C-alpha cells in the first residue's frame, strides 16, 4: 500500500427529515445565499423547506446554475457574495450545483481574475492563493458525483471542463435525505448509478498494491450498486434501495477508497471531452468509455480485472481471458440494463468525430493518462474506436 494523507472534514447528516438541522449548523447571524439549478429544487419545494429552516436569517437566492456549471454563471454569483457580504452559502442540488458553489466561494474570495482558478488542474488551490473562503453546506438532490463530501469540482468554460480542487472547497456539512431524490427523472438516477460505479472502478481497476481494505470497500460499493441499480430506477420511492445508492455514491468519491492505491481517471478525462463537445450527460459518457477502455487496457489491468471478475461478478470458470471478457461484458450489460447506452453511435457520434475528440484531449494536456501515465493519445483513439 502507498503512503497517504486522508483528510475529510465534511459532516454528513443522513436520512429523512434532516433539513431542520440547518438551523443548528448555520451561524445564527449568517447572511445566507442559497444556490440552486434550473428549477427542480424550487419546483419540488426544497428551497422553501430550507428557507423555513433558516428562520429569521437574511437569505438571498441564486438560481440557474446549469448542468455542467458554466464559469460565466458562477462568477455572477461570486459577485453577489461579495456585494451582499454573504457569509454562508447553501447549495441545493446535484453535482453541478455543489461543484458550482465550490467555485463561487473560491472565486468570491480570490483577488485576481477568477479564470486563473481553472489553471490548477489536479493541483489543489491552497491558502497561499486564497486566504479565506465563505463556508458552505449542501443539500443533495442527486446521488452521483460525491461532490457532497469531497473538495473537487468540474467547471465548464468554452469547450472544456476544468477540474478545480481545494481543501477550502469541502462542504461544512451535507444533508443526504434519500427522499429528496425521489423526483429525479429515471435517466438521472441511472446516470448516478453509472457515475458512482465508474468512480469506484477508476480507483480499483488499476494494479494490485495490497490495499486489501480499499479493494474490499470498492467491491462492496460495486456489488451494492449492482444489487440496487435496477430497483432504484424502477421503484423511485423504495427508500432502502435509494438510501443505498446515495451512500454508495458518497463513499465512492470521498477520498476513502483512493487512499494508498493507484488511480486511473482516464474514462473520466475522455468522457469530459464528450460532454464538452456534444453535451452528452456525464454518466452516459462513462458508460460509453469504460467498457472499451477495459478492453484496450486489459494487460495493464489484468490482475485487478481477474479479481473484479471473481469477487464482484462471481465469475470463476474459464480461462483468464474468458473471465476478463465476461466481466467486461457484464459491466456493459449492467449499464445497458439501467437504460444507459454504451456506444458512441447511440449518440450519433461516428468515426469522423474521433479526430476532434483527440484534438481536444491534446489541447487539455490529456496525453499521458491512467494509473501508469502511459495512456497516450493513440491509445485514447483506440478506446474511442472500440466504443463506436
Ligand atoms: O437544474 P435542475 O432543475 O435542478 O435539474 C437537475 C439537472 O437538470 C436535475 N435534478 C437534480 N436533482 C433533482 C433533479 N430533478 C428532479 N429532482 C431532483 N431531486 O438533474 C439534472 C442533472 O443535475 P446535475 O447536478 O448536472 O447532475 P450530476 O449530479 O450528475 O452532476 C454532474 C456534474 O458533476 C461533475 C460532472 O462533470 C458534471 O458537471 N462531476 C463532479 C465530480 C466531483 N465534484 O467530484 C466528479 C464527477 O466525476 C463529475 O465529473
Ligand atoms: Zn464522475
GROMACS .gro file of C-alpha atoms and ligand atoms in nm:
model
  439
    1UNK     CA    1   0.000   0.000   0.000
    2UNK     CA    2   0.126   0.351  -0.080
    3UNK     CA    3   0.172   0.620   0.185
    4UNK     CA    4  -0.127   0.853   0.208
    5UNK     CA    5  -0.284   1.154   0.382
    6UNK     CA    6  -0.654   1.127   0.448
    7UNK     CA    7  -0.850   1.438   0.540
    8UNK     CA    8  -1.224   1.484   0.523
    9UNK     CA    9  -1.393   1.743   0.743
   10UNK     CA   10  -1.747   1.724   0.595
   11UNK     CA   11  -2.023   1.641   0.844
   12UNK     CA   12  -2.286   1.413   0.693
   13UNK     CA   13  -2.649   1.423   0.807
   14UNK     CA   14  -2.811   1.121   0.652
   15UNK     CA   15  -3.177   1.025   0.642
   16UNK     CA   16  -3.529   1.152   0.614
   17UNK     CA   17  -3.637   1.489   0.756
   18UNK     CA   18  -3.293   1.626   0.834
   19UNK     CA   19  -3.341   1.976   0.690
   20UNK     CA   20  -3.438   2.117   1.031
   21UNK     CA   21  -3.075   2.065   1.144
   22UNK     CA   22  -2.970   2.351   0.917
   23UNK     CA   23  -3.076   2.586   1.194
   24UNK     CA   24  -2.804   2.449   1.423
   25UNK     CA   25  -2.540   2.419   1.151
   26UNK     CA   26  -2.555   2.770   1.007
   27UNK     CA   27  -2.446   3.054   1.237
   28UNK     CA   28  -2.750   3.242   1.375
   29UNK     CA   29  -2.637   3.577   1.236
   30UNK     CA   30  -2.526   3.448   0.896
   31UNK     CA   31  -2.629   3.620   0.575
   32UNK     CA   32  -2.704   3.324   0.352
   33UNK     CA   33  -2.704   3.273  -0.025
   34UNK     CA   34  -2.899   2.968  -0.141
   35UNK     CA   35  -2.773   2.836  -0.475
   36UNK     CA   36  -2.972   2.601  -0.696
   37UNK     CA   37  -3.007   2.478  -1.053
   38UNK     CA   38  -3.261   2.511  -1.328
   39UNK     CA   39  -3.563   2.493  -1.103
   40UNK     CA   40  -3.620   2.140  -0.968
   41UNK     CA   41  -3.524   2.249  -0.615
   42UNK     CA   42  -3.786   2.525  -0.632
   43UNK     CA   43  -4.049   2.316  -0.805
   44UNK     CA   44  -4.032   2.032  -0.555
   45UNK     CA   45  -4.027   2.260  -0.252
   46UNK     CA   46  -3.674   2.203  -0.122
   47UNK     CA   47  -3.579   2.571  -0.146
   48UNK     CA   48  -3.885   2.662   0.063
   49UNK     CA   49  -3.808   2.399   0.323
   50UNK     CA   50  -3.450   2.522   0.354
   51UNK     CA   51  -3.567   2.884   0.382
   52UNK     CA   52  -3.802   2.771   0.653
   53UNK     CA   53  -3.521   2.603   0.845
   54UNK     CA   54  -3.314   2.923   0.817
   55UNK     CA   55  -3.582   3.115   1.013
   56UNK     CA   56  -3.509   3.488   1.051
   57UNK     CA   57  -3.170   3.491   0.884
   58UNK     CA   58  -3.122   3.718   0.585
   59UNK     CA   59  -3.146   3.491   0.281
   60UNK     CA   60  -3.067   3.563  -0.085
   61UNK     CA   61  -3.116   3.317  -0.369
   62UNK     CA   62  -2.917   3.244  -0.682
   63UNK     CA   63  -3.084   3.003  -0.925
   64UNK     CA   64  -2.997   2.896  -1.277
   65UNK     CA   65  -2.676   2.700  -1.223
   66UNK     CA   66  -2.686   2.475  -1.527
   67UNK     CA   67  -2.580   2.110  -1.559
   68UNK     CA   68  -2.203   2.117  -1.621
   69UNK     CA   69  -2.191   2.455  -1.450
   70UNK     CA   70  -2.059   2.741  -1.657
   71UNK     CA   71  -1.786   2.970  -1.539
   72UNK     CA   72  -1.979   3.279  -1.652
   73UNK     CA   73  -2.281   3.190  -1.438
   74UNK     CA   74  -2.069   3.122  -1.132
   75UNK     CA   75  -1.873   3.445  -1.144
   76UNK     CA   76  -2.205   3.633  -1.139
   77UNK     CA   77  -2.292   3.454  -0.815
   78UNK     CA   78  -1.945   3.526  -0.674
   79UNK     CA   79  -2.011   3.894  -0.739
   80UNK     CA   80  -2.333   3.873  -0.534
   81UNK     CA   81  -2.144   3.706  -0.249
   82UNK     CA   82  -1.903   3.999  -0.241
   83UNK     CA   83  -2.160   4.271  -0.291
   84UNK     CA   84  -2.407   4.142  -0.033
   85UNK     CA   85  -2.135   4.035   0.209
   86UNK     CA   86  -2.273   3.684   0.222
   87UNK     CA   87  -2.117   3.474   0.495
   88UNK     CA   88  -2.271   3.132   0.432
   89UNK     CA   89  -2.360   2.950   0.110
   90UNK     CA   90  -2.615   2.670   0.086
   91UNK     CA   91  -2.614   2.459  -0.230
   92UNK     CA   92  -2.931   2.266  -0.313
   93UNK     CA   93  -2.883   2.023  -0.600
   94UNK     CA   94  -2.664   1.762  -0.761
   95UNK     CA   95  -2.300   1.769  -0.864
   96UNK     CA   96  -2.340   2.073  -1.086
   97UNK     CA   97  -2.484   2.300  -0.817
   98UNK     CA   98  -2.248   2.175  -0.547
   99UNK     CA   99  -1.942   2.200  -0.775
  100UNK     CA  100  -2.061   2.541  -0.886
  101UNK     CA  101  -2.096   2.657  -0.526
  102UNK     CA  102  -1.742   2.541  -0.451
  103UNK     CA  103  -1.622   2.758  -0.736
  104UNK     CA  104  -1.840   3.050  -0.623
  105UNK     CA  105  -1.682   3.052  -0.278
  106UNK     CA  106  -1.328   3.028  -0.421
  107UNK     CA  107  -1.391   3.296  -0.683
  108UNK     CA  108  -1.560   3.531  -0.433
  109UNK     CA  109  -1.252   3.517  -0.212
  110UNK     CA  110  -0.993   3.546  -0.485
  111UNK     CA  111  -0.841   3.887  -0.554
  112UNK     CA  112  -0.729   3.824  -0.911
  113UNK     CA  113  -0.909   3.714  -1.228
  114UNK     CA  114  -1.122   3.409  -1.136
  115UNK     CA  115  -1.022   3.243  -1.464
  116UNK     CA  116  -0.683   3.179  -1.304
  117UNK     CA  117  -0.854   2.926  -1.078
  118UNK     CA  118  -0.919   2.697  -1.376
  119UNK     CA  119  -0.549   2.658  -1.444
  120UNK     CA  120  -0.455   2.446  -1.145
  121UNK     CA  121  -0.587   2.115  -1.281
  122UNK     CA  122  -0.547   1.843  -1.022
  123UNK     CA  123  -0.313   2.052  -0.803
  124UNK     CA  124  -0.502   2.176  -0.502
  125UNK     CA  125  -0.553   2.552  -0.470
  126UNK     CA  126  -0.418   2.645  -0.129
  127UNK     CA  127  -0.433   2.917   0.132
  128UNK     CA  128  -0.140   3.090  -0.037
  129UNK     CA  129  -0.372   3.166  -0.332
  130UNK     CA  130  -0.699   3.221  -0.144
  131UNK     CA  131  -0.684   3.342   0.213
  132UNK     CA  132  -1.032   3.288   0.346
  133UNK     CA  133  -1.345   3.145   0.189
  134UNK     CA  134  -1.712   3.178   0.270
  135UNK     CA  135  -1.817   2.842   0.423
  136UNK     CA  136  -2.090   2.641   0.259
  137UNK     CA  137  -2.323   2.348   0.318
  138UNK     CA  138  -2.504   2.126   0.070
  139UNK     CA  139  -2.845   1.965   0.040
  140UNK     CA  140  -2.802   1.679  -0.205
  141UNK     CA  141  -3.081   1.609  -0.453
  142UNK     CA  142  -2.898   1.378  -0.697
  143UNK     CA  143  -2.675   1.090  -0.585
  144UNK     CA  144  -2.386   1.051  -0.830
  145UNK     CA  145  -2.078   1.265  -0.809
  146UNK     CA  146  -1.972   1.251  -0.444
  147UNK     CA  147  -1.927   1.629  -0.458
  148UNK     CA  148  -2.122   1.649  -0.130
  149UNK     CA  149  -1.823   1.504   0.056
  150UNK     CA  150  -1.517   1.596  -0.144
  151UNK     CA  151  -1.314   1.902  -0.228
  152UNK     CA  152  -1.330   1.892  -0.606
  153UNK     CA  153  -1.544   2.043  -0.876
  154UNK     CA  154  -1.560   2.045  -1.253
  155UNK     CA  155  -1.628   2.379  -1.420
  156UNK     CA  156  -1.721   2.430  -1.785
  157UNK     CA  157  -1.554   2.708  -1.978
  158UNK     CA  158  -1.557   2.737  -2.357
  159UNK     CA  159  -1.512   2.387  -2.496
  160UNK     CA  160  -1.350   2.246  -2.185
  161UNK     CA  161  -1.434   2.101  -1.846
  162UNK     CA  162  -1.178   2.207  -1.588
  163UNK     CA  163  -1.114   2.030  -1.258
  164UNK     CA  164  -1.076   2.255  -0.953
  165UNK     CA  165  -0.953   2.118  -0.621
  166UNK     CA  166  -0.904   2.288  -0.286
  167UNK     CA  167  -0.928   2.188   0.078
  168UNK     CA  168  -1.116   2.516   0.114
  169UNK     CA  169  -1.390   2.362  -0.101
  170UNK     CA  170  -1.506   2.086   0.133
  171UNK     CA  171  -1.868   2.143   0.238
  172UNK     CA  172  -1.901   2.212   0.613
  173UNK     CA  173  -2.194   1.973   0.609
  174UNK     CA  174  -2.409   1.786   0.362
  175UNK     CA  175  -2.763   1.672   0.411
  176UNK     CA  176  -2.828   1.340   0.240
  177UNK     CA  177  -3.202   1.277   0.251
  178UNK     CA  178  -3.282   0.999   0.003
  179UNK     CA  179  -3.645   1.115  -0.020
  180UNK     CA  180  -3.531   1.444  -0.177
  181UNK     CA  181  -3.410   1.241  -0.474
  182UNK     CA  182  -3.744   1.067  -0.544
  183UNK     CA  183  -3.840   1.332  -0.801
  184UNK     CA  184  -3.540   1.259  -1.026
  185UNK     CA  185  -3.609   1.150  -1.383
  186UNK     CA  186  -3.511   0.785  -1.434
  187UNK     CA  187  -3.221   0.873  -1.662
  188UNK     CA  188  -3.062   1.091  -1.393
  189UNK     CA  189  -3.086   0.808  -1.141
  190UNK     CA  190  -2.929   0.571  -1.394
  191UNK     CA  191  -2.655   0.825  -1.468
  192UNK     CA  192  -2.591   0.844  -1.095
  193UNK     CA  193  -2.553   0.467  -1.061
  194UNK     CA  194  -2.307   0.464  -1.352
  195UNK     CA  195  -2.110   0.762  -1.219
  196UNK     CA  196  -2.070   0.606  -0.873
  197UNK     CA  197  -1.977   0.273  -1.035
  198UNK     CA  198  -1.711   0.428  -1.256
  199UNK     CA  199  -1.570   0.642  -0.974
  200UNK     CA  200  -1.513   0.316  -0.795
  201UNK     CA  201  -1.355   0.136  -1.090
  202UNK     CA  202  -1.125   0.433  -1.157
  203UNK     CA  203  -0.976   0.374  -0.812
  204UNK     CA  204  -0.999  -0.006  -0.804
  205UNK     CA  205  -0.936  -0.143  -1.154
  206UNK     CA  206  -0.569  -0.048  -1.172
  207UNK     CA  207  -0.290  -0.276  -1.041
  208UNK     CA  208  -0.264  -0.451  -0.705
  209UNK     CA  209  -0.073  -0.286  -0.418
  210UNK     CA  210  -0.202  -0.497  -0.130
  211UNK     CA  211  -0.463  -0.234  -0.049
  212UNK     CA  212  -0.692  -0.503   0.081
  213UNK     CA  213  -0.931  -0.281   0.277
  214UNK     CA  214  -0.961  -0.032  -0.011
  215UNK     CA  215  -1.028  -0.320  -0.252
  216UNK     CA  216  -1.294  -0.472  -0.032
  217UNK     CA  217  -1.471  -0.141   0.026
  218UNK     CA  218  -1.465  -0.082  -0.350
  219UNK     CA  219  -1.601  -0.430  -0.419
  220UNK     CA  220  -1.874  -0.365  -0.162
  221UNK     CA  221  -1.975  -0.043  -0.336
  222UNK     CA  222  -1.977  -0.210  -0.679
  223UNK     CA  223  -2.182  -0.506  -0.554
  224UNK     CA  224  -2.428  -0.276  -0.381
  225UNK     CA  225  -2.476  -0.072  -0.697
  226UNK     CA  226  -2.532  -0.390  -0.898
  227UNK     CA  227  -2.785  -0.513  -0.639
  228UNK     CA  228  -2.990  -0.195  -0.613
  229UNK     CA  229  -2.935  -0.032  -0.955
  230UNK     CA  230  -3.235  -0.162  -1.143
  231UNK     CA  231  -3.463  -0.148  -0.838
  232UNK     CA  232  -3.391   0.213  -0.752
  233UNK     CA  233  -3.470   0.314  -1.110
  234UNK     CA  234  -3.790   0.105  -1.133
  235UNK     CA  235  -3.909   0.196  -0.781
  236UNK     CA  236  -3.804   0.555  -0.714
  237UNK     CA  237  -3.969   0.562  -0.371
  238UNK     CA  238  -3.814   0.241  -0.245
  239UNK     CA  239  -3.633   0.406   0.047
  240UNK     CA  240  -3.380   0.133   0.117
  241UNK     CA  241  -3.268   0.099  -0.243
  242UNK     CA  242  -3.233   0.476  -0.280
  243UNK     CA  243  -3.057   0.515   0.056
  244UNK     CA  244  -2.801   0.258  -0.053
  245UNK     CA  245  -2.747   0.441  -0.382
  246UNK     CA  246  -2.699   0.772  -0.201
  247UNK     CA  247  -2.443   0.638   0.045
  248UNK     CA  248  -2.261   0.432  -0.221
  249UNK     CA  249  -2.221   0.739  -0.439
  250UNK     CA  250  -2.088   0.945  -0.149
  251UNK     CA  251  -1.840   0.678  -0.038
  252UNK     CA  252  -1.723   0.620  -0.393
  253UNK     CA  253  -1.562   0.963  -0.409
  254UNK     CA  254  -1.492   1.096  -0.062
  255UNK     CA  255  -1.124   1.005  -0.057
  256UNK     CA  256  -1.165   0.676   0.128
  257UNK     CA  257  -1.112   0.420  -0.148
  258UNK     CA  258  -0.834   0.610  -0.326
  259UNK     CA  259  -0.619   0.642  -0.016
  260UNK     CA  260  -0.298   0.445  -0.064
  261UNK     CA  261  -0.381   0.295  -0.404
  262UNK     CA  262  -0.319   0.390  -0.771
  263UNK     CA  263  -0.587   0.582  -0.957
  264UNK     CA  264  -0.677   0.583  -1.325
  265UNK     CA  265  -0.937   0.856  -1.419
  266UNK     CA  266  -0.885   0.811  -1.793
  267UNK     CA  267  -1.251   0.721  -1.853
  268UNK     CA  268  -1.346   1.050  -1.685
  269UNK     CA  269  -1.098   1.260  -1.880
  270UNK     CA  270  -1.207   1.116  -2.216
  271UNK     CA  271  -1.572   1.135  -2.106
  272UNK     CA  272  -1.540   1.504  -2.015
  273UNK     CA  273  -1.444   1.583  -2.374
  274UNK     CA  274  -1.762   1.409  -2.496
  275UNK     CA  275  -1.972   1.623  -2.262
  276UNK     CA  276  -1.792   1.943  -2.358
  277UNK     CA  277  -1.814   1.876  -2.733
  278UNK     CA  278  -2.155   1.708  -2.769
  279UNK     CA  279  -2.343   1.778  -2.445
  280UNK     CA  280  -2.374   1.409  -2.350
  281UNK     CA  281  -2.454   1.364  -1.979
  282UNK     CA  282  -2.152   1.286  -1.761
  283UNK     CA  283  -2.278   0.939  -1.656
  284UNK     CA  284  -2.362   0.849  -2.016
  285UNK     CA  285  -2.009   0.931  -2.133
  286UNK     CA  286  -1.865   0.697  -1.871
  287UNK     CA  287  -2.091   0.409  -1.978
  288UNK     CA  288  -1.958   0.453  -2.331
  289UNK     CA  289  -1.590   0.479  -2.242
  290UNK     CA  290  -1.536   0.236  -1.952
  291UNK     CA  291  -1.611  -0.098  -2.126
  292UNK     CA  292  -1.392  -0.007  -2.425
  293UNK     CA  293  -1.117   0.123  -2.200
  294UNK     CA  294  -1.113  -0.204  -2.007
  295UNK     CA  295  -1.086  -0.399  -2.332
  296UNK     CA  296  -0.794  -0.189  -2.455
  297UNK     CA  297  -0.615  -0.184  -2.118
  298UNK     CA  298  -0.671  -0.546  -2.025
  299UNK     CA  299  -0.299  -0.627  -2.000
  300UNK     CA  300  -0.214  -0.336  -1.770
  301UNK     CA  301  -0.517  -0.417  -1.555
  302UNK     CA  302  -0.507  -0.797  -1.586
  303UNK     CA  303  -0.463  -0.887  -1.218
  304UNK     CA  304  -0.733  -0.649  -1.098
  305UNK     CA  305  -0.970  -0.745  -1.381
  306UNK     CA  306  -0.943  -1.107  -1.271
  307UNK     CA  307  -1.009  -1.006  -0.910
  308UNK     CA  308  -1.306  -0.796  -1.029
  309UNK     CA  309  -1.444  -1.089  -1.230
  310UNK     CA  310  -1.414  -1.320  -0.933
  311UNK     CA  311  -1.521  -1.103  -0.640
  312UNK     CA  312  -1.772  -0.866  -0.800
  313UNK     CA  313  -1.929  -1.082  -1.072
  314UNK     CA  314  -1.854  -1.428  -0.923
  315UNK     CA  315  -1.701  -1.547  -1.249
  316UNK     CA  316  -1.474  -1.837  -1.163
  317UNK     CA  317  -1.490  -2.066  -1.466
  318UNK     CA  318  -1.291  -2.050  -1.788
  319UNK     CA  319  -0.950  -1.924  -1.894
  320UNK     CA  320  -0.818  -1.592  -1.764
  321UNK     CA  321  -0.909  -1.424  -2.090
  322UNK     CA  322  -1.259  -1.571  -2.085
  323UNK     CA  323  -1.315  -1.444  -1.731
  324UNK     CA  324  -1.194  -1.095  -1.821
  325UNK     CA  325  -1.414  -1.092  -2.133
  326UNK     CA  326  -1.716  -1.195  -1.930
  327UNK     CA  327  -1.652  -0.933  -1.661
  328UNK     CA  328  -1.630  -0.659  -1.925
  329UNK     CA  329  -1.943  -0.790  -2.095
  330UNK     CA  330  -2.130  -0.794  -1.765
  331UNK     CA  331  -2.021  -0.437  -1.694
  332UNK     CA  332  -2.156  -0.324  -2.030
  333UNK     CA  333  -2.473  -0.530  -1.976
  334UNK     CA  334  -2.522  -0.371  -1.633
  335UNK     CA  335  -2.511  -0.018  -1.776
  336UNK     CA  336  -2.749  -0.119  -2.057
  337UNK     CA  337  -2.987  -0.279  -1.804
  338UNK     CA  338  -3.011   0.061  -1.636
  339UNK     CA  339  -3.114   0.215  -1.967
  340UNK     CA  340  -2.778   0.384  -2.028
  341UNK     CA  341  -2.637   0.328  -2.376
  342UNK     CA  342  -2.277   0.219  -2.417
  343UNK     CA  343  -2.188   0.305  -2.775
  344UNK     CA  344  -2.086   0.635  -2.936
  345UNK     CA  345  -2.319   0.552  -3.225
  346UNK     CA  346  -2.612   0.559  -2.977
  347UNK     CA  347  -2.539   0.933  -2.951
  348UNK     CA  348  -2.489   0.973  -3.328
  349UNK     CA  349  -2.114   1.004  -3.297
  350UNK     CA  350  -1.929   0.835  -3.581
  351UNK     CA  351  -1.564   0.769  -3.661
  352UNK     CA  352  -1.543   1.108  -3.834
  353UNK     CA  353  -1.568   1.280  -3.494
  354UNK     CA  354  -1.275   1.098  -3.334
  355UNK     CA  355  -1.004   1.338  -3.461
  356UNK     CA  356  -1.174   1.637  -3.295
  357UNK     CA  357  -1.208   1.449  -2.966
  358UNK     CA  358  -0.839   1.361  -2.979
  359UNK     CA  359  -0.756   1.722  -3.061
  360UNK     CA  360  -0.945   1.838  -2.751
  361UNK     CA  361  -0.765   1.584  -2.532
  362UNK     CA  362  -0.438   1.721  -2.668
  363UNK     CA  363  -0.542   2.083  -2.606
  364UNK     CA  364  -0.628   1.994  -2.246
  365UNK     CA  365  -0.297   1.816  -2.188
  366UNK     CA  366  -0.451   1.468  -2.160
  367UNK     CA  367  -0.162   1.294  -2.330
  368UNK     CA  368  -0.036   1.061  -2.055
  369UNK     CA  369  -0.344   0.934  -1.874
  370UNK     CA  370  -0.409   0.638  -1.643
  371UNK     CA  371  -0.257   0.487  -1.329
  372UNK     CA  372   0.067   0.431  -1.519
  373UNK     CA  373   0.070   0.760  -1.714
  374UNK     CA  374   0.120   0.575  -2.040
  375UNK     CA  375  -0.223   0.610  -2.196
  376UNK     CA  376  -0.126   0.822  -2.494
  377UNK     CA  377  -0.348   0.995  -2.749
  378UNK     CA  378  -0.307   0.691  -2.978
  379UNK     CA  379  -0.449   0.469  -2.707
  380UNK     CA  380  -0.735   0.714  -2.642
  381UNK     CA  381  -0.806   0.690  -3.013
  382UNK     CA  382  -0.817   0.310  -2.993
  383UNK     CA  383  -1.058   0.330  -2.698
  384UNK     CA  384  -1.285   0.567  -2.890
  385UNK     CA  385  -1.273   0.345  -3.200
  386UNK     CA  386  -1.377   0.045  -2.993
  387UNK     CA  387  -1.661   0.249  -2.844
  388UNK     CA  388  -1.818   0.331  -3.181
  389LIG     O1  389  -3.111   2.204  -1.264
  389LIG     P1  390  -3.227   2.137  -1.202
  389LIG     O2  391  -3.359   2.192  -1.242
  389LIG     O3  392  -3.214   2.124  -1.053
  389LIG     O4  393  -3.231   1.986  -1.262
  389LIG     C1  394  -3.125   1.896  -1.244
  389LIG     C2  395  -3.041   1.877  -1.369
  389LIG     O5  396  -3.113   1.906  -1.485
  389LIG     C3  397  -3.182   1.760  -1.221
  389LIG     N1  398  -3.211   1.732  -1.080
  389LIG     C4  399  -3.127   1.734  -0.975
  389LIG     N2  400  -3.189   1.694  -0.863
  389LIG     C5  401  -3.317   1.667  -0.896
  389LIG     C6  402  -3.333   1.693  -1.035
  389LIG     N3  403  -3.451   1.676  -1.099
  389LIG     C7  404  -3.556   1.632  -1.026
  389LIG     N4  405  -3.547   1.605  -0.894
  389LIG     C8  406  -3.431   1.620  -0.826
  389LIG     N5  407  -3.423   1.584  -0.696
  389LIG     O6  408  -3.083   1.670  -1.265
  389LIG     C9  409  -3.011   1.729  -1.373
  389LIG    C10  410  -2.865   1.695  -1.363
  389LIG     O7  411  -2.809   1.756  -1.248
  389LIG     P2  412  -2.650   1.764  -1.230
  389LIG     O8  413  -2.622   1.828  -1.100
  389LIG     O9  414  -2.588   1.823  -1.353
  389LIG    O10  415  -2.606   1.609  -1.227
  389LIG     P3  416  -2.489   1.536  -1.153
  389LIG    O11  417  -2.513   1.529  -1.007
  389LIG    O12  418  -2.471   1.410  -1.227
  389LIG    O13  419  -2.362   1.630  -1.172
  389LIG    C11  420  -2.288   1.630  -1.291
  389LIG    C12  421  -2.174   1.730  -1.278
  389LIG    O14  422  -2.082   1.689  -1.176
  389LIG    C13  423  -1.950   1.681  -1.231
  389LIG    C14  424  -1.976   1.647  -1.376
  389LIG    O15  425  -1.864   1.672  -1.457
  389LIG    C15  426  -2.094   1.737  -1.408
  389LIG    O16  427  -2.051   1.869  -1.431
  389LIG     N6  428  -1.869   1.588  -1.155
  389LIG    C16  429  -1.826   1.627  -1.032
  389LIG    C17  430  -1.744   1.549  -0.954
  389LIG    C18  431  -1.698   1.593  -0.820
  389LIG     N7  432  -1.729   1.712  -0.776
  389LIG    O17  433  -1.628   1.520  -0.751
  389LIG    C19  434  -1.695   1.419  -1.000
  389LIG    C20  435  -1.773   1.364  -1.116
  389LIG    O18  436  -1.694   1.270  -1.181
  389LIG    C21  437  -1.821   1.465  -1.214
  389LIG    O19  438  -1.720   1.497  -1.308
  390LIG    ZN1  439  -1.789   1.107  -1.243
   0.00000   0.00000   0.00000
